[in-house]
């Protein structure tokens, strides 16, 4: 699925993304969600998750957003651009995160 590839393999950001992706997979497994189930729920082949896990493919923003939508993990954290794993909550009184 080339539309999910990101061109950042081999650098520090790619390593950080991979570490965070592996951490998410560990957390999901502890919650009883297998890698196969995670793939099904995010609409990607299991092989794609295997490829990201083994760094044959990079974690793209598009796929990180799918992970956020399905598992409520901050996609920006997965991509290494924000420190918190939790999805920012919207303050309805101000409209701010």
XYZ file of N, CA and C in Angstrom:
291
model
N 0.840 -1.187 0.000
C 0.000 0.000 0.000
C 0.880 1.243 0.000
N 1.382 1.666 -1.124
C 2.309 2.778 -1.191
C 1.776 4.082 -0.623
N 0.467 4.274 -0.617
C -0.074 5.537 -0.118
C 0.189 5.746 1.368
N 0.626 4.698 2.068
C 0.918 4.829 3.486
C 2.397 5.076 3.761
N 3.250 4.936 2.771
C 4.680 5.071 2.998
C 5.062 6.518 3.265
N 6.031 6.687 4.139
C 6.603 7.998 4.411
C 8.091 7.904 4.116
N 8.680 8.962 3.652
C 10.077 8.929 3.259
C 10.963 9.466 4.374
N 11.088 8.686 5.467
C 11.961 9.119 6.550
C 12.768 7.954 7.115
N 12.888 6.860 6.369
C 13.598 5.692 6.867
C 15.071 6.009 7.070
N 15.627 5.400 8.117
C 17.052 5.530 8.357
C 17.467 6.737 9.172
N 16.549 7.536 9.649
C 16.957 8.683 10.457
C 16.391 8.592 11.873
N 16.748 9.545 12.700
C 16.336 9.518 14.111
C 14.824 9.601 14.271
N 14.167 10.364 13.441
C 12.713 10.476 13.528
C 12.052 9.135 13.204
N 12.555 8.449 12.210
C 12.014 7.133 11.869
C 12.187 6.170 13.034
N 13.321 6.231 13.714
C 13.567 5.367 14.865
C 12.594 5.693 15.999
N 12.379 6.973 16.263
C 11.448 7.379 17.308
C 10.033 6.908 16.977
N 9.627 7.087 15.734
C 8.298 6.630 15.304
C 8.153 5.124 15.498
N 9.188 4.378 15.149
C 9.133 2.932 15.299
C 9.032 2.536 16.764
N 9.811 3.175 17.626
C 9.753 2.875 19.056
C 8.364 3.135 19.615
N 7.763 4.227 19.216
C 6.426 4.562 19.709
C 5.370 3.624 19.140
N 5.530 3.228 17.893
C 4.607 2.270 17.291
C 4.695 0.927 18.019
N 5.902 0.478 18.304
C 6.081 -0.775 19.042
C 5.470 -0.677 20.437
N 5.629 0.473 21.072
C 5.030 0.671 22.396
C 3.509 0.573 22.313
N 2.917 1.185 21.293
C 1.470 1.098 21.109
C 1.037 -0.352 20.908
N 1.757 -1.103 20.077
C 1.406 -2.505 19.852
C 1.467 -3.308 21.149
N 2.464 -3.023 21.999
C 2.571 -3.708 23.297
C 1.371 -3.390 24.181
N 0.974 -2.136 24.212
C -0.174 -1.714 25.020
C -1.448 -2.387 24.508
N -1.613 -2.404 23.198
C -2.798 -3.041 22.622
C -2.820 -4.527 22.950
N -1.664 -5.174 22.867
C -1.595 -6.604 23.179
C -1.993 -6.865 24.633
N -1.553 -5.998 25.538
C -1.929 -6.133 26.951
C -3.438 -5.970 27.138
N -4.077 -5.238 26.230
C -5.525 -5.043 26.281
C -6.266 -6.132 25.514
N -5.527 -7.122 25.024
C -6.143 -8.233 24.308
C -6.389 -7.989 22.832
N -5.738 -6.962 22.273
C -5.900 -6.644 20.854
C -4.646 -7.109 20.122
N -4.814 -8.140 19.311
C -3.683 -8.694 18.570
C -3.284 -7.761 17.429
N -2.113 -8.015 16.888
C -1.657 -7.246 15.734
C -2.602 -7.458 14.556
N -3.083 -8.672 14.395
C -4.027 -8.978 13.315
C -5.321 -8.183 13.494
N -5.812 -8.117 14.736
C -7.033 -7.355 15.028
C -6.797 -5.861 14.817
N -5.636 -5.362 15.227
C -5.310 -3.950 15.024
C -5.297 -3.620 13.533
N -4.740 -4.532 12.732
C -4.723 -4.320 11.280
C -6.145 -4.275 10.735
N -6.962 -5.213 11.157
C -8.351 -5.259 10.683
C -9.082 -3.973 11.050
N -8.912 -3.535 12.291
C -9.643 -2.356 12.765
C -9.169 -1.060 12.121
N -7.946 -1.033 11.639
C -7.450 0.175 10.971
C -7.513 0.068 9.456
N -7.979 -1.078 8.961
C -8.189 -1.228 7.527
C -6.933 -1.432 6.699
N -5.915 -2.031 7.297
C -4.690 -2.322 6.554
C -4.393 -3.817 6.643
N -3.642 -4.351 5.685
C -3.252 -5.758 5.782
C -2.318 -5.995 6.969
N -2.385 -7.175 7.536
C -1.468 -7.526 8.634
C -0.016 -7.346 8.211
N 0.267 -7.649 6.947
C 1.638 -7.504 6.451
C 2.118 -6.059 6.554
N 1.217 -5.117 6.358
C 1.608 -3.708 6.482
C 2.083 -3.412 7.901
N 1.339 -3.896 8.907
C 1.780 -3.700 10.290
C 3.118 -4.373 10.531
N 3.296 -5.583 10.001
C 4.580 -6.269 10.127
C 5.704 -5.453 9.506
N 5.438 -4.864 8.347
C 6.450 -4.063 7.660
C 6.813 -2.811 8.450
N 5.827 -2.164 9.047
C 6.111 -0.979 9.863
C 6.877 -1.401 11.118
N 6.433 -2.479 11.727
C 7.074 -2.982 12.944
C 8.554 -3.319 12.707
N 8.835 -3.917 11.565
C 10.208 -4.316 11.250
C 10.987 -3.242 10.491
N 10.406 -2.080 10.342
C 11.001 -0.911 9.695
C 11.263 -1.101 8.204
N 10.533 -2.010 7.576
C 10.593 -2.103 6.113
C 9.762 -0.980 5.492
N 8.833 -0.455 6.268
C 8.046 0.723 5.889
C 8.053 1.680 7.073
N 7.870 2.945 6.766
C 7.830 3.964 7.802
C 6.401 4.212 8.262
N 6.257 4.658 9.487
C 4.954 5.039 10.010
C 4.581 6.389 9.401
N 3.552 6.398 8.579
C 3.137 7.627 7.900
C 2.104 8.378 8.729
N 1.919 9.639 8.398
C 0.904 10.434 9.080
C -0.488 9.852 8.838
N -0.757 9.424 7.644
C -2.082 8.879 7.326
C -2.404 7.659 8.199
N -1.442 6.751 8.323
C -1.678 5.572 9.141
C -1.723 5.944 10.626
N -0.892 6.884 11.063
C -0.915 7.341 12.457
C -2.283 7.929 12.803
N -2.878 8.645 11.873
C -4.225 9.195 12.100
C -5.262 8.074 12.218
N -5.101 7.027 11.442
C -6.013 5.881 11.569
C -5.870 5.235 12.945
N -4.642 5.120 13.419
C -4.410 4.566 14.759
C -5.052 5.453 15.819
N -4.947 6.765 15.651
C -5.579 7.689 16.588
C -7.093 7.511 16.592
N -7.672 7.448 15.421
C -9.127 7.311 15.310
C -9.628 6.025 15.964
N -8.893 4.957 15.779
C -9.345 3.656 16.275
C -8.971 3.403 17.736
N -7.763 3.851 18.143
C -7.261 3.481 19.462
C -7.031 4.674 20.395
N -7.400 5.862 19.962
C -7.361 7.064 20.795
C -5.960 7.364 21.336
N -4.984 7.216 20.453
C -3.608 7.593 20.768
C -3.271 8.788 19.884
N -2.578 9.752 20.435
C -2.265 10.980 19.719
C -1.369 10.678 18.514
N -1.872 10.937 17.318
C -1.085 10.653 16.122
C 0.194 11.478 16.092
N 0.165 12.687 16.656
C 1.368 13.523 16.675
C 2.442 12.919 17.586
N 2.014 12.261 18.650
C 2.965 11.556 19.507
C 3.589 10.405 18.730
N 2.758 9.637 18.007
C 3.278 8.535 17.203
C 4.304 9.020 16.182
N 4.078 10.199 15.627
C 4.972 10.742 14.608
C 6.177 11.463 15.198
N 6.229 11.572 16.522
C 7.373 12.202 17.163
C 7.323 13.709 17.189
N 6.143 14.287 16.973
C 6.041 15.749 16.938
C 5.361 16.335 18.157
N 4.902 15.492 19.084
C 4.290 15.974 20.315
C 4.597 14.984 21.421
N 4.776 15.491 22.642
C 5.226 14.653 23.729
C 4.207 13.745 24.371
N 2.926 14.047 24.311
C 1.924 13.288 25.045
C 1.280 12.208 24.186
N 1.170 11.004 24.753
C 0.547 9.897 24.034
C -0.969 10.070 23.938
N -1.540 10.776 24.893
C -2.991 10.956 24.927
C -3.437 11.978 23.895
N -4.598 11.729 23.328
C -5.195 12.671 22.382
C -5.617 13.907 23.161
N -5.215 15.108 22.710
C -5.640 16.320 23.413
C -7.159 16.430 23.450
N -7.686 16.782 24.582
C -9.137 16.932 24.741
C -9.531 18.372 24.420
N -10.659 18.516 23.758
C -11.166 19.830 23.393
C -11.961 20.400 24.557
N -11.634 21.624 24.949
C -12.394 22.329 25.970
C -13.586 22.981 25.272
N -14.785 22.457 25.524
C -15.958 22.929 24.800
C -16.285 24.386 25.098
N -15.866 24.895 26.250
C -16.174 26.285 26.569
C -15.327 27.262 25.771
N -14.112 26.849 25.397
C -13.218 27.750 24.662
C -12.958 27.301 23.232
N -13.242 26.025 22.951
C -12.922 25.496 21.633
C -11.450 25.210 21.445
N -10.688 25.243 22.526
C -9.241 25.009 22.495
C -8.898 23.622 22.997
N -7.792 23.094 22.509
C -7.314 21.793 22.995
C -6.585 21.968 24.310
